[in-house]
Amino acid sequence: MSLHLLPYRIILFSCFLLIGSYSCQENPPTNAAINNIPVDSVTIWINKSKDQSLTREEKKFFLDKANTLLLENESDSTMPKNLGRLSLGYLRINDDGKFKEVNDQLILLTIAKSDSTRLANAYWDRGLFYERNSVMDSAFISYVKAHNIFIDLDHKKNAAKLLRNMAVIQNNVRDYVQGEINLVKAIALFKELDDSKNLYKSYNSLGITVSNLKNYEEALEYYNEALAFLNASDPDEKFRLRLINNMGMAHLDNGELEKAGEYFSQVINLKHAYSIDPATYGRDLTNLGITKVKQGGVNEKPIEYEKAIFVLDANEDYAGLSKTLFALAEYYTLTGDSTKAIE
């Protein structure tokens, strides 16, 4: 559907809704019914923006329409709820300016109304926004604010999720010890809730954290815990691939090359691995190539490197591609081919 036709189709759609509403009534609508029409429309526009078949511009059109209508009815009781939905909508389409504007409004309003749950969610969204934009200190502060509110409300699941988010940031800034502490706290809360899904995610994060502290044996224990909870919950094959790759990395970093190769081969040989998660599949190819070189296979360039370059480039995983090219340069350096290493 062409974008320039959207306003006209939306107008026709709105007219249809209104005609349908009035035709079922013998008497004219009351003032209260008329006043509710814009609010209902806000819900319609926000819901339409969630259609995954729409372009970003089309989603933004519906969100902007909802925002305009909402601002025209600031006294409405649904304002906090709809501002929260708008805030998340703008976050999802990466409209930083509108997200910040709406999120600021939401925070001020929920503070004024003492709406603790929506205030915590607003801080959570703000943390995601800052983390996505690599403003890690502000992201961490936002997560702490949200976490503290959820603790006061005894919302253990959300509080634990935010502890994990905080730990991820601490890992990114190399504060591994504090990251480990927060993950242990999160795991304790998830165990109280018997939440297998979040337990396998948290144990995996804990394994990554202690690997960064070079405690590889401990990391493998946590990865195995993650695998046990993964097997006990709904199957998530994409996560399984990443978890097995992490186990291979722990063995590789610990110098256990044969075991590392076994885990990397598991990922590559897993049925439909490429279609499930092409990024992990490509990175795993690189890791297997590195393992082969470390095992002394420098006589012939590992075929995994070329395959990894093709997969990662096709899927625009430039961070993974950079690692592969660096590994390839190291291989050429080892073989004495300095020209290709520079290339």
Short mmCIF file of C-alpha atoms in Angstrom, two decimals:
data_model
loop_
_atom_site.label_atom_id
_atom_site.label_comp_id
_atom_site.label_asym_id
_atom_site.label_seq_id
_atom_site.Cartn_x
_atom_site.Cartn_y
_atom_site.Cartn_z
CA MET A 1 0.00 0.00 0.00
CA SER A 2 1.43 3.37 -0.98
CA LEU A 3 2.19 5.65 1.94
CA HIS A 4 0.53 8.70 0.33
CA LEU A 5 -2.82 6.81 0.26
CA LEU A 6 -2.71 6.01 3.98
CA PRO A 7 -4.50 9.14 5.27
CA TYR A 8 -7.47 8.61 2.92
CA ARG A 9 -7.81 4.93 3.77
CA ILE A 10 -7.60 5.75 7.47
CA ILE A 11 -10.35 8.40 7.14
CA LEU A 12 -12.62 5.91 5.35
CA PHE A 13 -11.89 3.29 8.00
CA SER A 14 -12.76 5.77 10.79
CA CYS A 15 -16.01 6.74 9.07
CA PHE A 16 -16.96 3.10 8.76
CA LEU A 17 -16.40 2.59 12.48
CA LEU A 18 -18.48 5.64 13.41
CA ILE A 19 -21.34 4.77 11.03
CA GLY A 20 -21.39 1.24 12.36
CA SER A 21 -21.61 2.57 15.94
CA TYR A 22 -24.46 5.02 15.27
CA SER A 23 -26.58 2.74 13.06
CA CYS A 24 -27.15 0.35 15.95
CA GLN A 25 -28.72 3.04 18.17
CA GLU A 26 -32.21 4.51 18.00
CA ASN A 27 -31.20 7.61 19.98
CA PRO A 28 -28.29 10.00 19.27
CA PRO A 29 -25.07 9.24 21.18
CA THR A 30 -24.61 10.89 24.55
CA ASN A 31 -21.90 13.46 25.25
CA ALA A 32 -19.98 10.78 27.15
CA ALA A 33 -20.04 8.48 24.12
CA ILE A 34 -18.81 11.28 21.87
CA ASN A 35 -15.98 12.09 24.26
CA ASN A 36 -14.87 8.46 24.22
CA ILE A 37 -14.46 8.33 20.45
CA PRO A 38 -10.96 9.91 20.35
CA VAL A 39 -9.73 7.60 23.09
CA ASP A 40 -11.02 4.56 21.20
CA SER A 41 -9.27 5.91 18.13
CA VAL A 42 -5.98 6.16 20.03
CA THR A 43 -6.26 2.44 20.76
CA ILE A 44 -7.04 1.74 17.10
CA TRP A 45 -4.01 3.66 15.82
CA ILE A 46 -1.65 2.08 18.34
CA ASN A 47 -2.92 -1.41 17.55
CA LYS A 48 -2.58 -0.80 13.81
CA SER A 49 1.05 0.27 14.31
CA LYS A 50 1.82 -3.26 15.59
CA ASP A 51 1.12 -4.80 12.18
CA GLN A 52 4.45 -6.41 11.23
CA SER A 53 3.65 -6.15 7.52
CA LEU A 54 3.85 -2.34 7.70
CA THR A 55 6.95 -0.32 6.93
CA ARG A 56 8.59 1.74 9.64
CA GLU A 57 7.13 4.91 8.08
CA GLU A 58 3.62 3.44 8.14
CA LYS A 59 3.97 2.37 11.77
CA LYS A 60 5.19 5.85 12.65
CA PHE A 61 2.21 7.39 10.86
CA PHE A 62 -0.23 5.48 13.09
CA LEU A 63 1.76 6.22 16.26
CA ASP A 64 1.94 9.93 15.43
CA LYS A 65 -1.82 9.95 14.80
CA ALA A 66 -2.42 8.31 18.18
CA ASN A 67 -0.07 10.76 19.88
CA THR A 68 -1.87 13.77 18.39
CA LEU A 69 -5.28 12.48 19.49
CA LEU A 70 -3.99 11.65 22.95
CA LEU A 71 -2.60 15.15 23.48
CA GLU A 72 -6.00 16.57 22.57
CA ASN A 73 -7.53 14.60 25.46
CA GLU A 74 -4.93 15.03 28.21
CA SER A 75 -7.51 14.81 31.01
CA ASP A 76 -8.60 11.32 30.00
CA SER A 77 -8.09 8.59 32.59
CA THR A 78 -6.44 6.30 30.01
CA MET A 79 -3.62 8.80 29.43
CA PRO A 80 -0.93 6.94 31.46
CA LYS A 81 -1.79 3.59 29.88
CA ASN A 82 -1.75 4.95 26.33
CA LEU A 83 1.41 6.98 26.89
CA GLY A 84 3.08 3.77 28.01
CA ARG A 85 1.94 1.98 24.85
CA LEU A 86 3.08 4.89 22.69
CA SER A 87 6.46 5.03 24.43
CA LEU A 88 7.04 1.34 23.71
CA GLY A 89 5.79 1.75 20.14
CA TYR A 90 8.28 4.50 19.37
CA LEU A 91 11.03 2.48 21.04
CA ARG A 92 10.29 -0.49 18.79
CA ILE A 93 10.57 1.55 15.58
CA ASN A 94 13.76 3.30 16.78
CA ASP A 95 12.25 6.79 16.75
CA ASP A 96 14.56 8.16 19.43
CA GLY A 97 13.20 11.72 19.45
CA LYS A 98 9.54 10.76 19.83
CA PHE A 99 10.37 8.01 22.30
CA LYS A 100 12.22 10.42 24.58
CA GLU A 101 9.43 13.00 24.31
CA VAL A 102 6.64 10.55 25.16
CA ASN A 103 8.69 8.72 27.79
CA ASP A 104 9.45 12.02 29.57
CA GLN A 105 5.71 12.81 29.63
CA LEU A 106 4.95 9.33 30.95
CA ILE A 107 7.46 9.55 33.80
CA LEU A 108 6.20 12.97 34.93
CA LEU A 109 2.57 11.85 34.77
CA THR A 110 3.08 8.55 36.62
CA ILE A 111 5.06 10.32 39.35
CA ALA A 112 2.22 12.84 39.74
CA LYS A 113 -0.38 10.06 39.88
CA SER A 114 1.76 7.74 42.08
CA ASP A 115 1.35 5.03 39.45
CA SER A 116 4.31 2.91 40.53
CA THR A 117 3.93 0.03 38.10
CA ARG A 118 3.77 2.23 35.00
CA LEU A 119 6.61 4.39 36.35
CA ALA A 120 8.80 1.28 36.73
CA ASN A 121 7.97 0.17 33.18
CA ALA A 122 8.76 3.67 31.89
CA TYR A 123 12.21 3.54 33.51
CA TRP A 124 12.67 0.04 32.07
CA ASP A 125 11.92 1.30 28.55
CA ARG A 126 14.27 4.22 29.12
CA GLY A 127 17.01 1.82 30.16
CA LEU A 128 16.53 -0.18 26.96
CA PHE A 129 16.69 3.06 24.97
CA TYR A 130 19.96 4.16 26.57
CA GLU A 131 21.49 0.68 26.30
CA ARG A 132 20.64 0.49 22.60
CA ASN A 133 22.35 3.85 22.14
CA SER A 134 25.40 2.70 24.18
CA VAL A 135 24.81 5.22 26.99
CA MET A 136 25.55 2.56 29.56
CA ASP A 137 25.67 4.68 32.72
CA SER A 138 22.22 6.16 32.05
CA ALA A 139 20.87 2.73 31.09
CA PHE A 140 22.14 1.26 34.35
CA ILE A 141 20.62 4.07 36.44
CA SER A 142 17.25 3.61 34.70
CA TYR A 143 17.33 -0.14 35.36
CA VAL A 144 18.18 0.44 39.03
CA LYS A 145 15.22 2.82 39.41
CA ALA A 146 12.85 0.31 37.78
CA HIS A 147 14.26 -2.57 39.84
CA ASN A 148 13.85 -0.73 43.14
CA ILE A 149 10.21 0.05 42.38
CA PHE A 150 9.45 -3.57 41.47
CA ILE A 151 11.13 -4.75 44.68
CA ASP A 152 8.88 -2.40 46.68
CA LEU A 153 5.86 -3.78 44.80
CA ASP A 154 7.06 -7.37 45.38
CA HIS A 155 7.10 -8.00 41.61
CA LYS A 156 9.89 -10.54 41.83
CA LYS A 157 9.96 -11.61 38.18
CA ASN A 158 10.43 -8.10 36.81
CA ALA A 159 12.89 -7.24 39.57
CA ALA A 160 14.97 -10.30 38.65
CA LYS A 161 14.88 -9.50 34.93
CA LEU A 162 16.19 -6.03 35.67
CA LEU A 163 19.00 -7.46 37.80
CA ARG A 164 20.01 -9.48 34.74
CA ASN A 165 19.88 -6.38 32.55
CA MET A 166 22.09 -4.57 35.05
CA ALA A 167 24.54 -7.47 35.02
CA VAL A 168 24.77 -7.40 31.21
CA ILE A 169 25.77 -3.73 31.37
CA GLN A 170 28.29 -4.47 34.12
CA ASN A 171 29.77 -7.17 31.88
CA ASN A 172 30.00 -4.69 29.00
CA VAL A 173 31.99 -2.26 31.15
CA ARG A 174 34.12 -5.14 32.55
CA ASP A 175 32.68 -4.93 36.07
CA TYR A 176 32.45 -8.70 36.14
CA VAL A 177 32.39 -9.17 39.92
CA GLN A 178 29.35 -6.92 40.45
CA GLY A 179 27.74 -8.49 37.40
CA GLU A 180 28.18 -11.92 38.99
CA ILE A 181 26.61 -10.68 42.23
CA ASN A 182 23.51 -9.35 40.46
CA LEU A 183 23.08 -12.55 38.44
CA VAL A 184 23.24 -14.66 41.59
CA LYS A 185 20.51 -12.45 43.09
CA ALA A 186 18.41 -12.79 39.92
CA ILE A 187 18.77 -16.58 39.93
CA ALA A 188 17.63 -16.73 43.57
CA LEU A 189 14.44 -14.84 42.65
CA PHE A 190 13.77 -16.95 39.56
CA LYS A 191 14.20 -20.12 41.64
CA GLU A 192 11.53 -18.88 44.05
CA LEU A 193 9.24 -18.51 41.04
CA ASP A 194 10.27 -21.86 39.49
CA ASP A 195 10.89 -19.96 36.24
CA SER A 196 12.88 -22.37 34.05
CA LYS A 197 13.03 -20.06 31.03
CA ASN A 198 14.59 -17.18 32.90
CA LEU A 199 16.80 -19.55 34.87
CA TYR A 200 18.48 -20.93 31.74
CA LYS A 201 18.99 -17.42 30.43
CA SER A 202 20.45 -16.26 33.74
CA TYR A 203 22.76 -19.26 34.17
CA ASN A 204 24.03 -18.68 30.64
CA SER A 205 24.75 -15.03 31.49
CA LEU A 206 26.49 -16.14 34.67
CA GLY A 207 28.63 -18.55 32.65
CA ILE A 208 29.68 -15.73 30.33
CA THR A 209 30.49 -13.52 33.33
CA VAL A 210 32.74 -16.01 35.10
CA SER A 211 34.39 -16.91 31.78
CA ASN A 212 35.40 -13.27 31.57
CA LEU A 213 36.97 -13.78 34.99
CA LYS A 214 38.82 -16.77 33.46
CA ASN A 215 37.01 -19.21 35.75
CA TYR A 216 36.33 -21.63 32.90
CA GLU A 217 35.49 -24.74 34.94
CA GLU A 218 32.94 -22.76 36.94
CA ALA A 219 31.56 -21.30 33.71
CA LEU A 220 30.99 -24.79 32.33
CA GLU A 221 29.09 -25.74 35.48
CA TYR A 222 26.76 -22.78 34.95
CA TYR A 223 26.35 -23.60 31.25
CA ASN A 224 25.36 -27.14 32.18
CA GLU A 225 22.83 -25.75 34.66
CA ALA A 226 21.48 -23.57 31.86
CA LEU A 227 21.23 -26.60 29.57
CA ALA A 228 19.32 -28.56 32.22
CA PHE A 229 16.75 -25.78 32.67
CA LEU A 230 16.53 -25.36 28.90
CA ASN A 231 15.72 -29.05 28.49
CA ALA A 232 13.10 -28.79 31.23
CA SER A 233 11.28 -25.91 29.57
CA ASP A 234 9.87 -25.17 26.13
CA PRO A 235 12.53 -25.91 23.50
CA ASP A 236 14.37 -22.83 22.26
CA GLU A 237 16.72 -24.14 19.61
CA LYS A 238 18.16 -20.71 18.86
CA PHE A 239 19.21 -20.34 22.47
CA ARG A 240 20.51 -23.93 22.49
CA LEU A 241 22.87 -23.09 19.62
CA ARG A 242 24.26 -20.09 21.48
CA LEU A 243 24.62 -22.03 24.71
CA ILE A 244 26.55 -24.87 23.06
CA ASN A 245 28.77 -22.32 21.31
CA ASN A 246 29.47 -20.68 24.69
CA MET A 247 30.46 -24.05 26.12
CA GLY A 248 32.85 -24.52 23.22
CA MET A 249 34.34 -21.08 23.87
CA ALA A 250 34.95 -21.93 27.54
CA HIS A 251 36.88 -25.05 26.48
CA LEU A 252 38.76 -23.09 23.79
CA ASP A 253 39.80 -20.33 26.19
CA ASN A 254 40.86 -22.98 28.70
CA GLY A 255 43.10 -24.63 26.10
CA GLU A 256 40.94 -27.76 25.81
CA LEU A 257 40.99 -27.77 22.03
CA GLU A 258 39.58 -31.20 21.34
CA LYS A 259 36.53 -30.59 23.54
CA ALA A 260 36.08 -27.14 22.05
CA GLY A 261 36.02 -28.62 18.56
CA GLU A 262 33.40 -31.15 19.62
CA TYR A 263 31.04 -28.44 20.85
CA PHE A 264 31.53 -26.23 17.79
CA SER A 265 30.90 -29.24 15.56
CA GLN A 266 27.67 -29.94 17.47
CA VAL A 267 26.35 -26.52 16.49
CA ILE A 268 27.32 -26.86 12.84
CA ASN A 269 25.88 -30.37 12.58
CA LEU A 270 22.63 -29.54 14.36
CA LYS A 271 19.70 -29.89 11.97
CA HIS A 272 18.58 -26.56 10.47
CA ALA A 273 21.25 -24.68 12.47
CA TYR A 274 21.80 -22.16 9.70
CA SER A 275 18.12 -21.31 9.31
CA ILE A 276 17.57 -21.20 13.09
CA ASP A 277 20.32 -18.67 13.81
CA PRO A 278 22.64 -17.75 10.91
CA ALA A 279 24.71 -15.36 13.06
CA THR A 280 25.59 -18.03 15.64
CA TYR A 281 26.16 -20.56 12.87
CA GLY A 282 28.62 -18.21 11.13
CA ARG A 283 30.45 -17.31 14.33
CA ASP A 284 30.65 -20.98 15.26
CA LEU A 285 32.30 -21.74 11.91
CA THR A 286 34.93 -19.13 12.77
CA ASN A 287 35.46 -20.65 16.22
CA LEU A 288 35.91 -24.12 14.73
CA GLY A 289 38.44 -22.71 12.26
CA ILE A 290 40.36 -21.04 15.09
CA THR A 291 40.36 -24.31 17.02
CA LYS A 292 41.80 -26.21 14.05
CA VAL A 293 44.58 -23.65 13.61
CA LYS A 294 45.45 -23.82 17.33
CA GLN A 295 45.61 -27.61 17.01
CA GLY A 296 48.39 -27.14 14.48
CA GLY A 297 46.43 -27.17 11.27
CA VAL A 298 48.36 -24.43 9.49
CA ASN A 299 49.26 -26.42 6.38
CA GLU A 300 45.88 -25.70 4.84
CA LYS A 301 43.53 -22.78 5.46
CA PRO A 302 40.44 -23.98 7.36
CA ILE A 303 37.48 -24.07 4.99
CA GLU A 304 35.33 -22.80 7.87
CA TYR A 305 36.75 -19.28 7.47
CA GLU A 306 35.47 -18.86 3.92
CA LYS A 307 32.09 -20.30 4.85
CA ALA A 308 31.88 -17.99 7.86
CA ILE A 309 32.71 -14.92 5.77
CA PHE A 310 29.93 -15.78 3.33
CA VAL A 311 27.34 -16.42 6.06
CA LEU A 312 28.20 -13.42 8.23
CA ASP A 313 28.42 -11.00 5.32
CA ALA A 314 25.09 -12.23 3.91
CA ASN A 315 23.45 -11.63 7.29
CA GLU A 316 25.20 -8.29 7.89
CA ASP A 317 26.80 -9.50 11.12
CA TYR A 318 29.75 -7.15 10.89
CA ALA A 319 31.02 -7.78 14.41
CA GLY A 320 31.22 -11.51 13.68
CA LEU A 321 32.73 -10.82 10.27
CA SER A 322 35.42 -8.65 11.84
CA LYS A 323 36.43 -11.51 14.17
CA THR A 324 36.60 -13.92 11.21
CA LEU A 325 38.79 -11.59 9.15
CA PHE A 326 41.09 -11.07 12.14
CA ALA A 327 41.36 -14.85 12.61
CA LEU A 328 42.14 -15.23 8.91
CA ALA A 329 44.86 -12.58 9.14
CA GLU A 330 46.37 -14.43 12.11
CA TYR A 331 46.38 -17.63 10.07
CA TYR A 332 48.27 -15.96 7.21
CA THR A 333 50.74 -14.50 9.71
CA LEU A 334 51.38 -17.97 11.11
CA THR A 335 51.99 -19.33 7.62
CA GLY A 336 54.38 -16.47 6.81
CA ASP A 337 52.12 -14.92 4.17
CA SER A 338 52.41 -11.34 5.40
CA THR A 339 50.89 -9.87 2.21
CA LYS A 340 47.59 -11.68 2.64
CA ALA A 341 47.65 -10.98 6.38
CA ILE A 342 47.72 -7.23 5.65
CA GLU A 343 44.95 -7.56 3.07
#
